[in-house]
Amino acid sequence: MTLNERIFALLELGKILRAQTDEFLQASVQRTAYHNGWLTVDNQQQAIAAIAEQMLTREVLDSWLAAYQVPEVSSPRKVGLVLAGNLPLVGFHDVLCVFVAGHRAVLKLSDKDPYLLPAILRILQQIDARTAGYFETVDKLTDFEAVIATGSNNSARYFEAYFGKYPHIIRRNRHAVAILNGSETAEELLALGRDVFDYFGLGCRNVAKLYLPKDYDFDPLLSALHEYRQIVNHSKYKNNFDYNYALWLLNKVDFKANGCVMLKEDPSLSSAIATLHYEYYAHLSEVQQQLIAKRDEIQLVVSQHDFAPLPSFAFGQAQQPGLADYADGVDTLGFLLRL
């Protein structure tokens, strides 16, 4: 397939995903929700809609590819993809990049999300049967020439040992933070709730840590986040909320709570499910320098301001990455075009 033919197939896929009329895909959504309680029907539909709107329209694809020269590949490489499963379709961007580059994706699906991506690739094959040659699903990666692997800091050590001799991108734990200054509007604080609660806070793009000015008034923030209180109706989330609430009470931890999330002062960038860490600052420049020093641990910053060179997003936009918002700041398509 030529690049134009591949792009056409992706555009047709986007139309079908926006319509949400494919019966096999809808059945796969239900099956996934039954298989993994964290991947609810609503969260899967949200992920599918985001992919359709942020990645599979003519405007966004043309804008993204304008920065690259994508040659017609005469000898496509086999690229092994070790996909995560913390969010629905979290590995779709890698799959898309391999397809656009003209290589072949060898997919090691996550046990947490094994049904949704194959259902989408099935739609792609119905659009153009030739796309079937671009994707292979395997239980174990053995035949590959390059690797993109996503996991935790612990699994990344194993990935380095196993895949280190091949061209690779290996992703580790990263965290999203929000920097507030106290002047945020009620609408901005409400939008921040999406950055915190979307997908139950399980993604590396979910805000897990807040940086706050000294003498910060928590009431407007807690009130805005309380608008997402329905999240505790989800049993898995509520179990985590109850466990951490009890743990902090028993350990006499000083914390703030509003019924759906708990906040405590803590320097760590990583917080448990249903909790947020916060840290006070005196000057915004100090926070910026601190985060730049930890840039290998930071996925993005949510704030009113741009905190370049760190990826910065407006409130409510953390879970709306575009095609050029590469995980860990590593240009995936550029890597693939150099193979």
mmCIF file of C-alpha atoms in Angstrom:
data_model
loop_
_atom_site.group_PDB
_atom_site.id
_atom_site.type_symbol
_atom_site.label_atom_id
_atom_site.label_comp_id
_atom_site.label_asym_id
_atom_site.label_seq_id
_atom_site.Cartn_x
_atom_site.Cartn_y
_atom_site.Cartn_z
ATOM 1 C CA MET A 1 0.000 0.000 0.000
ATOM 2 C CA THR A 2 1.179 3.528 -0.734
ATOM 3 C CA LEU A 3 1.191 6.188 1.948
ATOM 4 C CA ASN A 4 -1.892 7.806 0.421
ATOM 5 C CA GLU A 5 -3.709 4.472 0.466
ATOM 6 C CA ARG A 6 -2.805 3.948 4.109
ATOM 7 C CA ILE A 7 -3.976 7.438 5.006
ATOM 8 C CA PHE A 8 -7.243 6.877 3.145
ATOM 9 C CA ALA A 9 -7.840 3.668 5.126
ATOM 10 C CA LEU A 10 -7.203 5.560 8.391
ATOM 11 C CA LEU A 11 -9.635 8.305 7.396
ATOM 12 C CA GLU A 12 -12.317 5.715 6.645
ATOM 13 C CA LEU A 13 -11.581 4.099 10.012
ATOM 14 C CA GLY A 14 -12.090 7.453 11.680
ATOM 15 C CA LYS A 15 -15.507 7.824 10.066
ATOM 16 C CA ILE A 16 -16.606 4.417 11.322
ATOM 17 C CA LEU A 17 -15.304 5.054 14.836
ATOM 18 C CA ARG A 18 -17.146 8.368 14.981
ATOM 19 C CA ALA A 19 -20.369 6.688 13.865
ATOM 20 C CA GLN A 20 -19.923 3.884 16.439
ATOM 21 C CA THR A 21 -22.022 1.560 14.301
ATOM 22 C CA ASP A 22 -19.701 -1.424 13.952
ATOM 23 C CA GLU A 23 -21.412 -4.256 15.815
ATOM 24 C CA PHE A 24 -18.276 -6.318 16.367
ATOM 25 C CA LEU A 25 -16.512 -3.319 17.902
ATOM 26 C CA GLN A 26 -19.457 -2.649 20.202
ATOM 27 C CA ALA A 27 -19.470 -6.303 21.243
ATOM 28 C CA SER A 28 -15.736 -6.052 21.935
ATOM 29 C CA VAL A 29 -16.365 -2.992 24.124
ATOM 30 C CA GLN A 30 -18.818 -4.996 26.211
ATOM 31 C CA ARG A 31 -16.462 -7.967 26.372
ATOM 32 C CA THR A 32 -13.581 -5.720 27.485
ATOM 33 C CA ALA A 33 -15.665 -4.143 30.241
ATOM 34 C CA TYR A 34 -16.570 -7.606 31.509
ATOM 35 C CA HIS A 35 -12.940 -8.752 31.303
ATOM 36 C CA ASN A 36 -11.450 -5.687 33.056
ATOM 37 C CA GLY A 37 -13.597 -3.642 35.395
ATOM 38 C CA TRP A 38 -11.358 -0.583 35.060
ATOM 39 C CA LEU A 39 -12.057 -0.379 31.309
ATOM 40 C CA THR A 40 -15.685 0.631 31.545
ATOM 41 C CA VAL A 41 -17.907 1.050 28.509
ATOM 42 C CA ASP A 42 -17.897 4.836 28.990
ATOM 43 C CA ASN A 43 -14.105 4.970 29.225
ATOM 44 C CA GLN A 44 -13.680 2.827 26.129
ATOM 45 C CA GLN A 45 -16.096 4.980 24.169
ATOM 46 C CA GLN A 46 -14.253 8.077 25.353
ATOM 47 C CA ALA A 47 -10.942 6.618 24.138
ATOM 48 C CA ILE A 48 -12.431 5.615 20.782
ATOM 49 C CA ALA A 49 -13.943 9.078 20.293
ATOM 50 C CA ALA A 50 -10.636 10.759 21.188
ATOM 51 C CA ILE A 51 -8.770 8.625 18.658
ATOM 52 C CA ALA A 52 -11.328 9.383 15.960
ATOM 53 C CA GLU A 53 -11.235 13.144 16.578
ATOM 54 C CA GLN A 54 -7.597 13.720 17.581
ATOM 55 C CA MET A 55 -5.863 11.257 15.244
ATOM 56 C CA LEU A 56 -8.062 10.191 12.351
ATOM 57 C CA THR A 57 -9.241 13.283 10.501
ATOM 58 C CA ARG A 58 -7.784 14.737 7.333
ATOM 59 C CA GLU A 59 -6.830 17.988 9.040
ATOM 60 C CA VAL A 60 -4.898 16.444 11.932
ATOM 61 C CA LEU A 61 -3.170 13.814 9.793
ATOM 62 C CA ASP A 62 -2.067 16.343 7.172
ATOM 63 C CA SER A 63 -0.843 18.760 9.853
ATOM 64 C CA TRP A 64 1.114 16.001 11.619
ATOM 65 C CA LEU A 65 2.717 14.561 8.483
ATOM 66 C CA ALA A 66 3.696 17.992 7.142
ATOM 67 C CA ALA A 67 6.725 17.862 9.460
ATOM 68 C CA TYR A 68 8.025 14.607 7.933
ATOM 69 C CA GLN A 69 9.177 13.084 4.692
ATOM 70 C CA VAL A 70 7.585 9.620 4.619
ATOM 71 C CA PRO A 71 9.182 7.542 1.872
ATOM 72 C CA GLU A 72 7.638 4.528 0.239
ATOM 73 C CA VAL A 73 9.295 1.621 2.048
ATOM 74 C CA SER A 74 10.720 -1.098 -0.185
ATOM 75 C CA SER A 75 11.910 -3.296 2.712
ATOM 76 C CA PRO A 76 9.547 -2.818 5.650
ATOM 77 C CA ARG A 77 10.873 -3.668 9.103
ATOM 78 C CA LYS A 78 9.112 -5.778 11.707
ATOM 79 C CA VAL A 79 8.537 -3.569 14.746
ATOM 80 C CA GLY A 80 7.621 -5.317 17.977
ATOM 81 C CA LEU A 81 5.126 -3.397 20.094
ATOM 82 C CA VAL A 82 4.730 -4.276 23.772
ATOM 83 C CA LEU A 83 1.470 -2.520 24.600
ATOM 84 C CA ALA A 84 0.281 -1.330 27.982
ATOM 85 C CA GLY A 85 -3.261 -1.940 29.226
ATOM 86 C CA ASN A 86 -3.848 0.643 31.939
ATOM 87 C CA LEU A 87 -6.167 2.643 29.648
ATOM 88 C CA PRO A 88 -8.331 1.558 26.716
ATOM 89 C CA LEU A 89 -6.361 1.520 23.442
ATOM 90 C CA VAL A 90 -3.406 3.217 25.103
ATOM 91 C CA GLY A 91 -1.062 1.733 22.476
ATOM 92 C CA PHE A 92 -3.042 2.844 19.422
ATOM 93 C CA HIS A 93 -0.729 5.769 18.667
ATOM 94 C CA ASP A 94 2.261 3.414 18.357
ATOM 95 C CA VAL A 95 0.278 1.126 16.055
ATOM 96 C CA LEU A 96 -0.744 4.107 13.942
ATOM 97 C CA CYS A 97 2.852 5.337 13.657
ATOM 98 C CA VAL A 98 4.138 1.948 12.499
ATOM 99 C CA PHE A 99 1.377 1.708 9.887
ATOM 100 C CA VAL A 100 1.950 5.239 8.583
ATOM 101 C CA ALA A 101 5.699 4.597 8.364
ATOM 102 C CA GLY A 102 4.977 1.548 6.183
ATOM 103 C CA HIS A 103 6.498 -1.017 8.542
ATOM 104 C CA ARG A 104 4.923 -4.157 9.995
ATOM 105 C CA ALA A 105 3.653 -4.166 13.592
ATOM 106 C CA VAL A 106 4.177 -7.320 15.656
ATOM 107 C CA LEU A 107 1.755 -6.815 18.541
ATOM 108 C CA LYS A 108 2.128 -8.140 22.077
ATOM 109 C CA LEU A 109 -1.210 -7.125 23.544
ATOM 110 C CA SER A 110 -1.699 -6.458 27.229
ATOM 111 C CA ASP A 111 -3.683 -9.106 29.102
ATOM 112 C CA LYS A 112 -5.687 -6.201 30.523
ATOM 113 C CA ASP A 113 -6.931 -5.019 27.119
ATOM 114 C CA PRO A 114 -6.773 -7.884 24.597
ATOM 115 C CA TYR A 115 -9.959 -7.376 22.581
ATOM 116 C CA LEU A 116 -10.423 -3.744 21.601
ATOM 117 C CA LEU A 117 -7.432 -3.160 19.328
ATOM 118 C CA PRO A 118 -7.996 -6.372 17.320
ATOM 119 C CA ALA A 119 -11.599 -5.244 16.776
ATOM 120 C CA ILE A 120 -10.365 -1.939 15.363
ATOM 121 C CA LEU A 121 -7.803 -3.659 13.147
ATOM 122 C CA ARG A 122 -10.628 -5.887 11.905
ATOM 123 C CA ILE A 123 -12.490 -2.767 10.768
ATOM 124 C CA LEU A 124 -9.338 -1.550 9.014
ATOM 125 C CA GLN A 125 -9.079 -4.881 7.207
ATOM 126 C CA GLN A 126 -12.697 -4.578 6.078
ATOM 127 C CA ILE A 127 -11.874 -1.145 4.658
ATOM 128 C CA ASP A 128 -8.848 -2.511 2.774
ATOM 129 C CA ALA A 129 -7.906 -6.185 2.981
ATOM 130 C CA ARG A 130 -4.243 -5.332 2.344
ATOM 131 C CA THR A 131 -3.945 -3.800 5.805
ATOM 132 C CA ALA A 132 -3.983 -7.319 7.267
ATOM 133 C CA GLY A 133 -0.362 -7.701 6.160
ATOM 134 C CA TYR A 134 0.711 -4.803 8.357
ATOM 135 C CA PHE A 135 -0.311 -6.333 11.690
ATOM 136 C CA GLU A 136 0.454 -9.572 13.494
ATOM 137 C CA THR A 137 -0.603 -10.449 17.037
ATOM 138 C CA VAL A 138 1.689 -12.770 18.990
ATOM 139 C CA ASP A 139 1.899 -14.221 22.480
ATOM 140 C CA LYS A 140 5.656 -13.632 22.646
ATOM 141 C CA LEU A 141 7.923 -11.364 20.644
ATOM 142 C CA THR A 142 10.527 -13.437 18.818
ATOM 143 C CA ASP A 143 10.730 -12.192 15.226
ATOM 144 C CA PHE A 144 11.351 -8.428 15.119
ATOM 145 C CA GLU A 145 13.930 -5.848 14.051
ATOM 146 C CA ALA A 146 13.008 -2.929 16.328
ATOM 147 C CA VAL A 147 10.934 -2.536 19.478
ATOM 148 C CA ILE A 148 8.677 -0.032 21.183
ATOM 149 C CA ALA A 149 7.871 -1.213 24.701
ATOM 150 C CA THR A 150 5.790 0.517 27.354
ATOM 151 C CA GLY A 151 5.801 -0.489 31.005
ATOM 152 C CA SER A 152 6.781 0.401 34.536
ATOM 153 C CA ASN A 153 10.248 1.340 35.787
ATOM 154 C CA ASN A 154 10.638 -2.257 36.900
ATOM 155 C CA SER A 155 9.594 -3.851 33.598
ATOM 156 C CA ALA A 156 11.731 -1.336 31.702
ATOM 157 C CA ARG A 157 14.851 -2.897 33.214
ATOM 158 C CA TYR A 158 13.850 -6.240 31.725
ATOM 159 C CA PHE A 159 13.010 -4.592 28.422
ATOM 160 C CA GLU A 160 16.470 -2.991 28.321
ATOM 161 C CA ALA A 161 18.134 -6.347 28.940
ATOM 162 C CA TYR A 162 16.035 -8.209 26.374
ATOM 163 C CA PHE A 163 15.625 -5.578 23.659
ATOM 164 C CA GLY A 164 18.690 -3.401 24.207
ATOM 165 C CA LYS A 165 20.592 -4.707 21.202
ATOM 166 C CA TYR A 166 17.773 -3.710 18.827
ATOM 167 C CA PRO A 167 16.719 -0.192 17.823
ATOM 168 C CA HIS A 168 14.190 0.626 20.533
ATOM 169 C CA ILE A 169 12.018 3.021 22.457
ATOM 170 C CA ILE A 170 11.461 1.879 26.024
ATOM 171 C CA ARG A 171 9.027 3.857 28.148
ATOM 172 C CA ARG A 172 8.984 4.016 31.938
ATOM 173 C CA ASN A 173 6.773 5.537 34.609
ATOM 174 C CA ARG A 174 5.975 9.198 34.056
ATOM 175 C CA HIS A 175 3.638 11.543 35.850
ATOM 176 C CA ALA A 176 1.460 14.555 35.118
ATOM 177 C CA VAL A 177 1.371 17.528 37.473
ATOM 178 C CA ALA A 178 -0.781 20.641 37.758
ATOM 179 C CA ILE A 179 0.558 24.022 38.814
ATOM 180 C CA LEU A 180 -2.050 26.332 40.322
ATOM 181 C CA ASN A 181 -1.638 29.969 41.322
ATOM 182 C CA GLY A 182 -4.913 30.579 43.156
ATOM 183 C CA SER A 183 -6.480 32.710 40.411
ATOM 184 C CA GLU A 184 -8.069 29.775 38.566
ATOM 185 C CA THR A 185 -11.738 30.172 37.719
ATOM 186 C CA ALA A 186 -14.404 27.723 38.811
ATOM 187 C CA GLU A 187 -14.525 26.513 35.201
ATOM 188 C CA GLU A 188 -10.781 25.842 35.121
ATOM 189 C CA LEU A 189 -10.884 23.934 38.397
ATOM 190 C CA LEU A 190 -13.812 21.900 37.096
ATOM 191 C CA ALA A 191 -11.832 21.128 33.927
ATOM 192 C CA LEU A 192 -8.888 20.082 36.098
ATOM 193 C CA GLY A 193 -11.173 17.360 37.430
ATOM 194 C CA ARG A 194 -11.092 15.690 34.014
ATOM 195 C CA ASP A 195 -7.304 15.656 34.136
ATOM 196 C CA VAL A 196 -7.504 13.997 37.557
ATOM 197 C CA PHE A 197 -10.435 11.603 37.173
ATOM 198 C CA ASP A 198 -10.581 10.569 33.498
ATOM 199 C CA TYR A 199 -9.922 6.826 33.235
ATOM 200 C CA PHE A 200 -9.920 6.713 37.068
ATOM 201 C CA GLY A 201 -6.552 8.452 37.138
ATOM 202 C CA LEU A 202 -4.723 5.363 35.865
ATOM 203 C CA GLY A 203 -2.787 7.009 33.044
ATOM 204 C CA CYS A 204 0.576 8.741 32.930
ATOM 205 C CA ARG A 205 -1.282 11.800 31.593
ATOM 206 C CA ASN A 206 -3.538 11.963 34.659
ATOM 207 C CA VAL A 207 -2.617 14.651 37.165
ATOM 208 C CA ALA A 208 -1.260 12.989 40.305
ATOM 209 C CA LYS A 209 0.493 15.961 41.942
ATOM 210 C CA LEU A 210 -0.477 19.593 42.558
ATOM 211 C CA TYR A 211 1.888 22.521 43.098
ATOM 212 C CA LEU A 212 0.162 25.234 45.109
ATOM 213 C CA PRO A 213 1.099 28.726 46.353
ATOM 214 C CA LYS A 214 1.550 29.151 50.074
ATOM 215 C CA ASP A 215 -1.702 29.853 51.971
ATOM 216 C CA TYR A 216 -3.696 28.273 49.123
ATOM 217 C CA ASP A 217 -7.463 28.148 49.718
ATOM 218 C CA PHE A 218 -8.501 24.527 49.130
ATOM 219 C CA ASP A 219 -12.261 25.107 49.321
ATOM 220 C CA PRO A 220 -12.863 26.071 45.653
ATOM 221 C CA LEU A 221 -10.681 23.174 44.486
ATOM 222 C CA LEU A 222 -12.365 20.587 46.698
ATOM 223 C CA SER A 223 -15.764 21.903 45.687
ATOM 224 C CA ALA A 224 -14.935 21.657 41.966
ATOM 225 C CA LEU A 225 -13.521 18.141 42.300
ATOM 226 C CA HIS A 226 -16.612 17.094 44.244
ATOM 227 C CA GLU A 227 -18.575 17.499 41.012
ATOM 228 C CA TYR A 228 -16.993 14.184 39.987
ATOM 229 C CA ARG A 229 -18.314 12.385 43.060
ATOM 230 C CA GLN A 230 -20.161 9.812 40.948
ATOM 231 C CA ILE A 231 -16.789 8.158 40.402
ATOM 232 C CA VAL A 232 -17.078 6.499 43.812
ATOM 233 C CA ASN A 233 -20.042 4.528 42.484
ATOM 234 C CA HIS A 234 -17.474 2.408 40.662
ATOM 235 C CA SER A 235 -16.617 -0.458 42.977
ATOM 236 C CA LYS A 236 -12.914 -0.704 42.141
ATOM 237 C CA TYR A 237 -12.363 3.006 42.615
ATOM 238 C CA LYS A 238 -14.397 3.037 45.835
ATOM 239 C CA ASN A 239 -12.387 0.113 47.209
ATOM 240 C CA ASN A 240 -9.198 2.104 46.663
ATOM 241 C CA PHE A 241 -10.725 5.242 48.151
ATOM 242 C CA ASP A 242 -11.911 3.360 51.258
ATOM 243 C CA TYR A 243 -8.586 1.551 51.672
ATOM 244 C CA ASN A 244 -6.465 4.693 51.450
ATOM 245 C CA TYR A 245 -8.888 6.653 53.634
ATOM 246 C CA ALA A 246 -8.673 4.008 56.356
ATOM 247 C CA LEU A 247 -4.902 3.719 55.974
ATOM 248 C CA TRP A 248 -4.350 7.439 56.352
ATOM 249 C CA LEU A 249 -6.684 7.646 59.331
ATOM 250 C CA LEU A 250 -4.926 4.780 61.107
ATOM 251 C CA ASN A 251 -1.533 6.328 60.410
ATOM 252 C CA LYS A 252 -2.790 9.746 61.561
ATOM 253 C CA VAL A 253 -1.896 11.331 58.217
ATOM 254 C CA ASP A 254 -2.975 14.952 57.839
ATOM 255 C CA PHE A 255 -5.129 15.058 54.693
ATOM 256 C CA LYS A 256 -8.069 16.777 53.042
ATOM 257 C CA ALA A 257 -11.023 14.927 51.521
ATOM 258 C CA ASN A 258 -14.270 15.693 49.743
ATOM 259 C CA GLY A 259 -15.849 12.257 49.399
ATOM 260 C CA CYS A 260 -14.267 11.248 46.090
ATOM 261 C CA VAL A 261 -10.588 12.175 46.375
ATOM 262 C CA MET A 262 -8.072 12.753 49.157
ATOM 263 C CA LEU A 263 -5.200 15.240 49.160
ATOM 264 C CA LYS A 264 -2.074 15.176 51.282
ATOM 265 C CA GLU A 265 1.150 17.133 51.306
ATOM 266 C CA ASP A 266 3.837 14.874 49.870
ATOM 267 C CA PRO A 267 6.943 15.484 47.698
ATOM 268 C CA SER A 268 6.354 12.343 45.605
ATOM 269 C CA LEU A 269 5.139 12.787 42.027
ATOM 270 C CA SER A 270 3.201 9.519 42.182
ATOM 271 C CA SER A 271 -0.019 9.178 44.154
ATOM 272 C CA ALA A 272 -2.278 6.205 44.811
ATOM 273 C CA ILE A 273 -5.674 5.782 43.150
ATOM 274 C CA ALA A 274 -8.263 8.177 44.613
ATOM 275 C CA THR A 275 -5.543 10.418 46.072
ATOM 276 C CA LEU A 276 -3.567 13.494 45.055
ATOM 277 C CA HIS A 277 -0.290 14.777 46.423
ATOM 278 C CA TYR A 278 0.404 18.481 46.769
ATOM 279 C CA GLU A 279 3.387 20.654 47.501
ATOM 280 C CA TYR A 280 3.638 24.366 48.239
ATOM 281 C CA TYR A 281 5.869 26.791 46.370
ATOM 282 C CA ALA A 282 7.019 30.374 46.871
ATOM 283 C CA HIS A 283 7.789 31.286 43.242
ATOM 284 C CA LEU A 284 6.662 29.705 39.972
ATOM 285 C CA SER A 285 10.210 29.834 38.646
ATOM 286 C CA GLU A 286 11.271 27.508 41.466
ATOM 287 C CA VAL A 287 8.648 24.955 40.442
ATOM 288 C CA GLN A 288 9.704 25.178 36.818
ATOM 289 C CA GLN A 289 13.347 24.553 37.641
ATOM 290 C CA GLN A 290 12.432 21.692 39.978
ATOM 291 C CA LEU A 291 10.345 20.000 37.299
ATOM 292 C CA ILE A 292 12.964 20.531 34.598
ATOM 293 C CA ALA A 293 15.427 18.758 36.874
ATOM 294 C CA LYS A 294 12.927 15.881 37.023
ATOM 295 C CA ARG A 295 11.952 16.051 33.368
ATOM 296 C CA ASP A 296 12.609 12.324 32.873
ATOM 297 C CA GLU A 297 9.779 11.678 35.351
ATOM 298 C CA ILE A 298 7.329 14.268 33.955
ATOM 299 C CA GLN A 299 4.859 13.487 31.181
ATOM 300 C CA LEU A 300 3.182 16.891 31.126
ATOM 301 C CA VAL A 301 2.200 19.989 33.090
ATOM 302 C CA VAL A 302 -1.341 21.341 33.386
ATOM 303 C CA SER A 303 -1.528 25.053 34.109
ATOM 304 C CA GLN A 304 -2.674 28.463 32.948
ATOM 305 C CA HIS A 305 0.890 29.097 31.783
ATOM 306 C CA ASP A 306 3.385 27.514 29.432
ATOM 307 C CA PHE A 307 6.175 25.801 31.316
ATOM 308 C CA ALA A 308 8.451 25.093 28.348
ATOM 309 C CA PRO A 309 10.457 23.036 27.689
ATOM 310 C CA LEU A 310 8.034 20.763 29.542
ATOM 311 C CA PRO A 311 4.898 19.778 27.581
ATOM 312 C CA SER A 312 2.169 22.116 28.858
ATOM 313 C CA PHE A 313 -1.591 21.742 28.533
ATOM 314 C CA ALA A 314 -4.589 23.847 29.495
ATOM 315 C CA PHE A 315 -6.949 22.597 32.176
ATOM 316 C CA GLY A 316 -9.044 19.688 30.958
ATOM 317 C CA GLN A 317 -6.756 18.878 28.013
ATOM 318 C CA ALA A 318 -4.318 16.385 29.547
ATOM 319 C CA GLN A 319 -6.195 13.394 28.130
ATOM 320 C CA GLN A 320 -6.597 14.966 24.678
ATOM 321 C CA PRO A 321 -3.146 14.438 23.121
ATOM 322 C CA GLY A 322 -2.628 15.179 19.460
ATOM 323 C CA LEU A 323 -0.582 13.092 17.070
ATOM 324 C CA ALA A 324 2.555 15.129 17.782
ATOM 325 C CA ASP A 325 2.193 14.827 21.576
ATOM 326 C CA TYR A 326 4.553 11.877 21.806
ATOM 327 C CA ALA A 327 4.757 9.824 24.983
ATOM 328 C CA ASP A 328 7.877 10.698 27.008
ATOM 329 C CA GLY A 329 8.697 13.358 24.422
ATOM 330 C CA VAL A 330 10.224 10.784 22.053
ATOM 331 C CA ASP A 331 9.302 11.257 18.387
ATOM 332 C CA THR A 332 7.912 7.803 17.582
ATOM 333 C CA LEU A 333 7.349 8.418 13.884
ATOM 334 C CA GLY A 334 10.805 9.962 13.513
ATOM 335 C CA PHE A 335 12.310 6.871 15.129
ATOM 336 C CA LEU A 336 10.436 4.572 12.750
ATOM 337 C CA LEU A 337 11.407 6.573 9.665
ATOM 338 C CA ARG A 338 15.073 6.171 10.559
ATOM 339 C CA LEU A 339 14.920 2.359 10.631
#
